[in-house]
Structures are given as C-alpha cells and as structure tokens.
Coordinates of N, CA and C and ligand atoms in Angstrom, one line a residue:
M3 N 0.7 -1.0 -0.4 CA -0.1 0.2 -0.4 C 0.8 1.2 0.1
N4 N 0.6 2.4 -1.2 CA 1.5 3.3 -0.8 C 1.0 4.4 0.4
K5 N 0.0 4.3 0.9 CA -0.8 5.5 1.6 C -0.5 5.2 3.5
V6 N 0.7 6.1 3.7 CA 0.5 6.1 5.6 C -0.6 6.7 5.8
R7 N -0.9 6.2 7.3 CA -1.4 6.5 8.2 C -0.9 7.3 9.0
I8 N -1.5 8.9 8.8 CA -0.8 9.9 9.5 C -1.4 10.6 10.9
A9 N -1.1 11.2 11.9 CA -1.9 12.4 12.3 C -1.6 13.4 12.3
G10 N -0.3 13.5 11.8 CA -0.4 15.0 10.9 C 1.2 15.3 10.6
I11 N 1.2 16.4 9.5 CA 2.9 16.3 9.6 C 3.1 18.7 9.6
I12 N 4.1 18.8 10.0 CA 4.4 19.8 10.0 C 5.6 19.7 8.6
P13 N 5.0 21.2 7.9 CA 5.9 21.0 6.8 C 7.5 21.5 7.2
E14 N 7.8 22.6 8.1 CA 9.1 22.8 8.7 C 9.1 22.9 10.0
S15 N 10.1 22.3 10.3 CA 10.1 21.8 11.8 C 12.1 22.5 12.2
I16 N 12.1 22.9 13.8 CA 13.9 22.9 13.5 C 13.8 22.3 15.6
V17 N 12.5 21.8 15.6 CA 12.8 21.1 17.2 C 13.1 19.5 17.2
D18 N 12.5 18.7 15.8 CA 12.6 17.4 15.6 C 13.9 16.9 14.6
G19 N 15.1 17.1 15.5 CA 16.5 17.0 14.9 C 17.6 18.3 14.3
P20 N 18.3 17.8 14.1 CA 19.1 19.0 13.2 C 18.8 19.9 12.0
G21 N 18.6 21.3 11.5 CA 18.5 21.3 10.5 C 17.4 22.2 10.6
I22 N 16.6 22.3 9.3 CA 15.0 22.1 8.7 C 14.6 21.0 8.2
R23 N 13.4 20.6 9.1 CA 13.1 18.9 8.7 C 11.6 19.4 8.7
M24 N 11.0 18.6 7.6 CA 9.7 18.1 7.7 C 9.3 17.0 8.2
T25 N 8.2 17.2 9.8 CA 8.1 16.0 10.5 C 6.7 15.2 10.1
I26 N 6.9 14.3 10.1 CA 5.7 13.7 10.2 C 5.7 12.5 11.2
F27 N 4.0 12.8 11.3 CA 3.6 12.5 12.9 C 2.8 11.1 12.4
T28 N 3.4 9.8 12.3 CA 2.5 8.6 12.2 C 1.7 8.2 13.6
Q29 N 0.3 8.2 12.5 CA -1.1 7.4 13.5 C -0.9 6.1 14.2
G30 N -1.4 6.2 15.5 CA -1.3 4.5 15.9 C 0.1 4.4 16.9
C31 N 0.2 3.9 18.4 CA 0.9 3.9 19.7 C 0.0 2.7 19.8
I32 N 1.2 1.5 20.3 CA 1.2 0.8 21.1 C 1.3 1.1 22.8
H33 N 2.6 1.6 22.8 CA 3.2 1.9 23.9 C 3.0 2.8 24.9
H34 N 1.9 3.6 24.8 CA 0.9 3.9 25.8 C 1.8 4.7 27.3
C35 N 2.9 5.4 26.9 CA 3.9 5.6 28.1 C 3.1 6.9 28.5
K36 N 3.4 7.0 29.6 CA 2.2 7.7 31.1 C 3.2 9.4 31.3
G37 N 2.4 10.2 30.3 CA 2.4 11.6 30.4 C 3.1 11.7 29.1
C38 N 2.7 10.6 28.0 CA 3.0 11.3 26.5 C 2.5 12.4 25.6
H39 N 3.1 13.0 25.0 CA 2.8 14.7 24.9 C 1.8 14.6 23.3
N40 N 1.5 13.2 23.0 CA 0.9 13.3 21.2 C -0.5 12.0 21.6
P41 N -1.1 11.9 22.6 CA -1.9 11.0 23.2 C -2.9 10.8 21.7
E42 N -3.6 11.7 21.4 CA -4.3 11.7 19.9 C -3.6 10.7 18.9
T43 N -2.2 10.6 18.9 CA -1.3 9.6 17.9 C -1.7 8.3 18.3
H44 N -2.6 8.3 19.3 CA -2.3 6.4 19.7 C -3.7 5.7 19.2
P45 N -4.4 6.0 18.8 CA -5.3 5.4 18.2 C -4.6 4.4 16.8
L46 N -5.1 3.3 16.8 CA -4.6 2.3 15.8 C -5.5 2.9 14.4
N47 N -6.8 3.4 14.5 CA -7.7 3.5 13.7 C -7.7 5.0 12.8
G48 N -7.5 5.7 13.9 CA -7.6 7.5 13.7 C -6.6 8.1 12.5
G49 N -6.8 9.1 12.5 CA -5.9 9.9 11.7 C -6.4 10.0 10.5
R50 N -5.3 9.9 9.6 CA -6.1 10.1 8.0 C -4.7 9.2 7.4
F51 N -5.5 9.0 6.2 CA -4.4 8.4 5.5 C -3.4 9.2 3.8
V52 N -2.4 9.5 3.7 CA -1.9 9.7 3.1 C -1.1 9.4 2.1
N53 N -1.0 9.4 0.7 CA 0.1 8.9 -0.3 C 1.2 9.4 -0.2
I54 N 2.1 8.3 0.0 CA 3.6 9.0 0.1 C 4.3 9.3 -1.3
Y55 N 3.2 9.3 -2.1 CA 3.9 10.1 -3.2 C 3.5 11.8 -3.1
D56 N 2.0 12.5 -3.0 CA 2.1 13.2 -2.1 C 2.9 14.3 -1.4
I57 N 3.2 13.3 -0.2 CA 4.7 13.6 0.8 C 5.5 13.9 -0.2
L58 N 5.8 13.1 -0.7 CA 7.3 13.1 -1.5 C 7.0 14.5 -2.5
D59 N 6.0 14.7 -2.8 CA 5.6 16.1 -3.9 C 6.4 17.1 -3.3
D60 N 5.5 17.3 -2.0 CA 5.7 18.1 -0.7 C 7.4 18.6 -0.3
I61 N 7.6 17.2 0.1 CA 9.3 17.5 0.6 C 10.0 18.3 -1.1
K62 N 10.2 17.4 -2.6 CA 10.4 17.8 -3.6 C 10.2 19.5 -3.9
S63 N 9.0 20.0 -3.5 CA 8.8 21.5 -3.8 C 9.6 22.6 -2.7
N64 N 10.4 21.5 -1.3 CA 11.0 22.9 -0.4 C 12.5 22.4 -0.3
P65 N 13.5 23.0 -1.0 CA 14.5 23.3 -1.5 C 15.4 23.4 -0.1
L66 N 14.3 23.7 1.1 CA 15.0 24.6 2.3 C 15.6 23.4 3.1
L67 N 14.4 21.9 2.9 CA 15.2 21.3 3.7 C 16.2 20.4 4.2
D68 N 16.8 20.1 5.0 CA 17.8 19.1 5.9 C 17.0 17.6 5.2
G69 N 16.1 17.7 6.1 CA 16.0 15.8 6.4 C 14.6 15.9 6.1
V70 N 14.4 14.5 7.1 CA 12.8 14.4 7.3 C 12.6 13.5 8.7
T71 N 12.1 13.7 9.4 CA 11.5 13.0 10.7 C 10.1 12.4 10.7
F72 N 10.5 11.2 11.1 CA 9.5 10.2 11.4 C 9.7 9.8 12.9
S73 N 7.9 10.8 13.0 CA 7.8 10.8 14.7 C 6.3 9.9 14.7
G74 N 6.0 10.2 15.7 CA 4.9 9.6 16.5 C 3.3 9.9 17.7
G75 N 3.0 9.0 17.5 CA 2.8 7.5 17.2 C 3.8 6.7 17.2
E76 N 3.8 5.2 16.7 CA 4.8 4.7 16.2 C 5.5 4.5 14.9
P77 N 6.6 4.8 14.7 CA 6.2 4.6 13.2 C 6.6 3.6 12.8
F78 N 7.5 2.6 13.9 CA 7.7 1.1 13.0 C 6.2 0.2 13.0
L79 N 5.1 1.0 13.6 CA 4.0 0.1 13.0 C 3.8 0.1 11.7
Q80 N 4.2 1.3 10.9 CA 4.3 1.1 9.4 C 5.6 1.3 8.6
S81 N 6.1 0.3 9.4 CA 7.6 0.1 8.7 C 7.7 0.0 6.9
K82 N 6.6 -0.7 6.3 CA 6.6 -1.2 5.0 C 6.1 0.8 4.3
E83 N 5.7 1.4 4.7 CA 5.2 2.1 4.2 C 6.8 3.4 3.7
L84 N 6.7 3.6 5.4 CA 7.9 4.3 5.6 C 8.7 4.2 4.7
S85 N 9.0 2.8 5.4 CA 10.7 2.1 4.8 C 10.7 2.7 3.0
L86 N 9.5 2.7 2.4 CA 9.1 2.6 0.6 C 9.5 4.9 1.0
L87 N 8.7 5.4 1.1 CA 9.1 6.6 1.2 C 10.0 7.0 1.7
G88 N 11.0 6.3 3.0 CA 12.2 6.9 3.3 C 13.3 6.1 2.3
K89 N 13.0 5.3 1.3 CA 13.8 5.2 0.4 C 13.8 6.5 -0.7
E90 N 12.9 7.0 -1.3 CA 12.8 7.8 -1.7 C 13.3 9.2 -1.6
I91 N 13.1 9.5 0.1 CA 13.7 10.6 0.5 C 14.8 10.8 0.6
K92 N 16.0 9.7 0.7 CA 17.2 9.2 0.7 C 17.5 9.4 -1.1
A93 N 16.8 8.9 -2.1 CA 17.7 9.1 -2.7 C 17.7 11.0 -3.3
L94 N 17.1 11.6 -2.3 CA 16.9 13.1 -2.8 C 18.2 14.1 -2.0
G95 N 19.0 12.8 -1.6 CA 19.6 13.6 -0.8 C 19.3 13.8 0.6
L96 N 18.0 13.6 1.0 CA 17.9 14.3 2.8 C 17.9 13.1 3.1
D97 N 18.3 13.6 4.9 CA 18.9 12.7 6.0 C 17.3 11.9 6.5
I98 N 17.0 11.4 7.2 CA 16.0 10.4 8.1 C 16.5 10.4 9.3
I99 N 15.2 10.8 10.5 CA 15.4 10.6 11.9 C 14.2 9.7 12.4
T100 N 14.2 8.8 13.1 CA 13.0 7.8 12.9 C 13.1 7.9 14.7
Y101 N 11.9 8.2 15.2 CA 11.8 8.1 16.2 C 11.1 7.0 17.1
T102 N 11.6 6.2 17.6 CA 10.4 5.1 18.1 C 10.5 4.8 19.5
G103 N 8.9 4.5 20.1 CA 8.8 3.7 21.4 C 9.9 2.5 22.0
Y104 N 9.9 1.7 20.6 CA 10.9 0.4 20.6 C 12.5 1.1 21.3
T105 N 13.2 -0.5 22.2 CA 14.4 0.6 22.3 C 15.4 -0.1 20.7
F106 N 17.1 0.3 20.8 CA 17.0 -0.1 19.7 C 17.7 -1.8 19.5
E107 N 17.5 -2.6 20.7 CA 17.4 -4.1 21.1 C 16.3 -4.4 20.7
E108 N 15.6 -4.2 21.0 CA 14.1 -4.5 20.9 C 13.5 -4.6 19.1
I109 N 14.1 -3.5 18.8 CA 13.8 -3.9 16.7 C 14.8 -4.3 16.5
V110 N 16.1 -4.4 16.8 CA 17.3 -5.5 16.2 C 16.7 -6.9 16.5
T111 N 15.6 -7.2 17.6 CA 15.4 -8.4 18.1 C 14.3 -8.8 17.2
G112 N 13.7 -7.7 17.4 CA 12.2 -7.9 16.4 C 12.5 -8.2 14.8
I113 N 13.7 -7.9 14.2 CA 14.2 -8.2 12.6 C 13.0 -8.9 12.1
D114 N 13.8 -10.3 12.2 CA 13.1 -11.8 12.2 C 11.8 -12.0 12.0
K115 N 11.3 -11.1 13.4 CA 9.4 -11.4 13.2 C 8.7 -9.9 12.1
H116 N 9.4 -9.1 12.0 CA 8.6 -7.6 11.6 C 9.3 -7.8 9.9
K117 N 9.1 -8.0 9.1 CA 9.8 -8.2 7.6 C 10.3 -6.7 6.9
Y118 N 9.7 -5.7 7.9 CA 10.1 -4.3 7.2 C 11.0 -3.4 7.9
W119 N 11.0 -4.1 9.1 CA 11.6 -3.5 10.7 C 13.4 -3.3 10.2
K120 N 13.7 -4.1 9.2 CA 15.3 -4.2 9.0 C 15.5 -2.7 7.8
E121 N 14.1 -2.8 7.0 CA 14.4 -1.3 6.0 C 14.0 -0.4 6.3
L122 N 13.2 -0.2 7.5 CA 12.9 1.1 7.8 C 14.7 1.2 8.3
L123 N 15.2 0.5 9.2 CA 16.4 0.7 10.5 C 17.3 1.0 9.1
N124 N 17.4 0.3 7.8 CA 18.4 0.7 7.0 C 18.3 2.1 6.1
I125 N 17.1 3.1 6.4 CA 17.1 4.0 5.7 C 17.2 5.0 6.9
T126 N 17.2 4.7 7.7 CA 17.0 5.6 9.4 C 18.8 6.1 9.2
D127 N 19.1 7.4 9.1 CA 20.1 8.0 9.7 C 20.3 8.0 11.3
I128 N 19.4 8.9 11.6 CA 19.5 8.4 13.5 C 17.9 8.0 13.7
L129 N 18.3 7.3 14.5 CA 17.2 6.6 15.3 C 17.2 7.2 17.0
I130 N 15.9 7.4 17.6 CA 15.4 8.0 18.8 C 14.7 7.2 19.6
D131 N 15.2 6.5 20.4 CA 15.2 5.1 20.2 C 14.2 5.3 22.4
G132 N 13.5 4.4 22.7 CA 12.7 4.2 23.6 C 11.5 5.2 24.3
K133 N 10.6 4.3 25.2 CA 9.7 5.4 25.7 C 10.2 6.1 26.6
Y134 N 9.3 7.2 26.5 CA 9.3 8.5 27.1 C 8.9 8.2 28.5
K135 N 9.7 8.9 29.4 CA 9.6 8.4 31.0 C 9.4 9.5 31.6
E136 N 8.9 9.9 32.1 CA 7.8 11.0 32.9 C 9.1 11.1 33.7
D137 N 9.1 10.2 34.7 CA 10.3 10.3 36.1 C 11.7 11.0 35.6
S138 N 12.0 10.4 34.4 CA 13.2 10.8 33.3 C 13.3 12.1 32.2
R139 N 12.0 12.5 32.5 CA 12.0 13.5 31.9 C 12.8 14.7 32.2
S140 N 13.4 16.1 31.3 CA 14.5 16.8 31.3 C 14.2 17.8 30.0
L141 N 13.7 19.1 30.5 CA 13.7 19.8 29.5 C 15.0 20.3 28.8
L142 N 16.4 19.9 29.4 CA 17.7 19.8 28.6 C 17.8 19.5 27.8
L143 N 17.4 18.2 27.5 CA 18.2 17.4 26.5 C 17.4 18.0 25.0
K144 N 18.3 17.8 24.2 CA 18.3 18.2 22.9 C 17.1 17.1 22.2
F145 N 15.8 17.5 21.3 CA 15.8 16.2 20.5 C 14.9 15.1 21.0
R146 N 14.9 15.0 22.6 CA 14.3 13.9 23.3 C 13.6 14.4 24.9
G147 N 12.7 13.8 25.2 CA 11.9 14.3 26.3 C 12.2 13.4 27.4
S148 N 13.0 12.5 27.3 CA 13.5 11.7 28.6 C 15.3 11.3 28.4
K149 N 15.8 10.9 29.6 CA 17.1 10.5 30.0 C 17.1 9.3 28.9
N150 N 16.2 8.7 29.6 CA 16.4 7.5 29.1 C 16.6 6.7 27.2
Q151 N 16.5 8.3 26.6 CA 16.2 8.2 25.0 C 17.4 8.0 24.4
R152 N 17.8 7.4 23.7 CA 19.5 7.5 22.9 C 19.0 7.9 21.7
I153 N 20.3 9.0 21.0 CA 19.9 9.1 19.7 C 21.2 8.9 19.3
I154 N 20.7 7.9 18.3 CA 21.7 6.3 18.1 C 22.3 7.0 16.3
D155 N 23.3 6.6 15.9 CA 23.9 7.0 14.8 C 23.6 5.2 14.0
V156 N 22.5 5.2 13.3 CA 22.2 3.4 12.7 C 23.3 3.1 12.3
K157 N 23.6 4.2 11.3 CA 24.9 3.6 10.2 C 25.5 3.0 11.0
K158 N 26.9 3.9 11.6 CA 27.9 2.9 13.0 C 27.4 1.9 13.1
S159 N 26.2 1.6 13.9 CA 25.7 0.9 14.6 C 25.2 -0.4 14.0
L160 N 25.0 -0.4 12.6 CA 24.8 -1.0 12.0 C 26.0 -2.2 11.5
K161 N 26.7 -1.5 11.2 CA 28.3 -1.7 10.9 C 29.5 -2.3 11.7
T162 N 28.5 -2.6 13.0 CA 29.4 -3.3 14.0 C 28.1 -4.6 14.3
N163 N 27.9 -5.0 12.9 CA 26.8 -6.1 13.4 C 25.5 -5.8 14.1
M164 N 25.4 -4.9 14.7 CA 24.3 -4.5 15.7 C 24.7 -5.1 16.7
L165 N 26.3 -5.2 17.3 CA 27.3 -5.4 18.6 C 27.3 -4.7 19.7
K166 N 27.3 -3.1 18.5 CA 27.5 -2.0 19.5 C 26.6 -1.1 19.1
I167 N 25.8 0.0 20.0 CA 25.1 1.1 20.2 C 26.1 2.3 20.0
V168 N 26.1 3.0 18.5 CA 26.8 4.0 18.7 C 26.0 5.2 19.0
E169 N 26.0 6.3 19.5 CA 25.3 7.1 20.3 C 25.9 7.8 20.1
F170 N 25.3 9.4 19.4 CA 26.1 10.8 19.5 C 26.4 11.5 20.7
Ligands
LIG13 S1 6.5 6.1 21.9 FE1 5.8 8.1 21.7 S2 3.9 8.6 21.2 FE2 4.1 6.1 21.6 S3 3.0 6.7 24.0 FE3 5.4 6.8 23.7 S4 5.7 8.8 23.6 FE4 3.7 8.9 23.1

C-alpha cells in the first residue's frame, strides 16, 4: 500500500532534529507512555491516510529542507510504507530521523518477526529510541523528552553488526 496513516505533518520544524526538517507524525501507538505529549496519535484507526507520493511531492517542493523526521505515534507500526517513502527521500539526498518507543535492541531482536523493520532501520540515519519516561523527563535534552532515550547513529551501529550501539 502506498498510503501511510498519519496524525499530521509539520512542513518545517527545527525541534525534531538538526536543520530544517519536515516532521511526519504517524498515527497509531501501542506503547502508551505515561505523560505522552501526543495521546491523539495513539488510536490505531485514527488519523488519516496520505499517499506517500503526495508527501514526496511536498518534500521535493521545499529546497530548504535538510531532512525528514518520522515521529509518532509509533513509526515502526508502518515500517513497510515508511521504508518505501524513506528510500525516495534518501534518493533526494536528505537524511532521516526516526523516533520510536522501542529500544534499538528490541528492534534488532524483532527484525526476524517483522519483515520491514530492517528496511526502516536501513534508511534511518538517526534513531531516537525508547519510551518516554516521565520520571526521567528533562527540558535540557536536545530532541528527546526523557534521559533514557538515546540518539543513535544507525549506520555506525549497523556496521558493528548491531553488537555495539553508537550514540551521538
Ligand atoms: S512512544 Fe511516543 S507516541 Fe507512543 S506513547 Fe510513547 S511518547 Fe507517546
């Protein structure tokens, strides 16, 4: 399917990663972190469907963009659609940040069960992982809500055969 279920899109954001980025808030999340800032993104059947090629047209029409951020919701629930979109985004020379409530370790362990998780990981430059934990919340953190979440260099981590997690 060429459609992704989204809660919304911010055409230009400076808070969801370095530079100017389009942020796509995917719809649907199973993590239910206490204190989540985007509870409206949780229902799996909420939001609206958007064709990924329409999103791509919007990305192409903005020469100011440095990259695209997949946020949520839980992007890995739509790994097939996002990896397809991600490949097109990478072909434009833009980088991709993916937020997830899963840990990097959980994703790596789940690759055998979930066909497209590896593909989404492969097109992701930076993974910001882990649930939002209210008791570890800090306003001083860049691009993250709580201290347990990590900013992971996916390419470098994959190069170690996922034996080592390389953080920024
Ligand atoms: S993973 Fe993100 S969207 Fe999902 S409940 Fe946690 S903070 Fe909210």
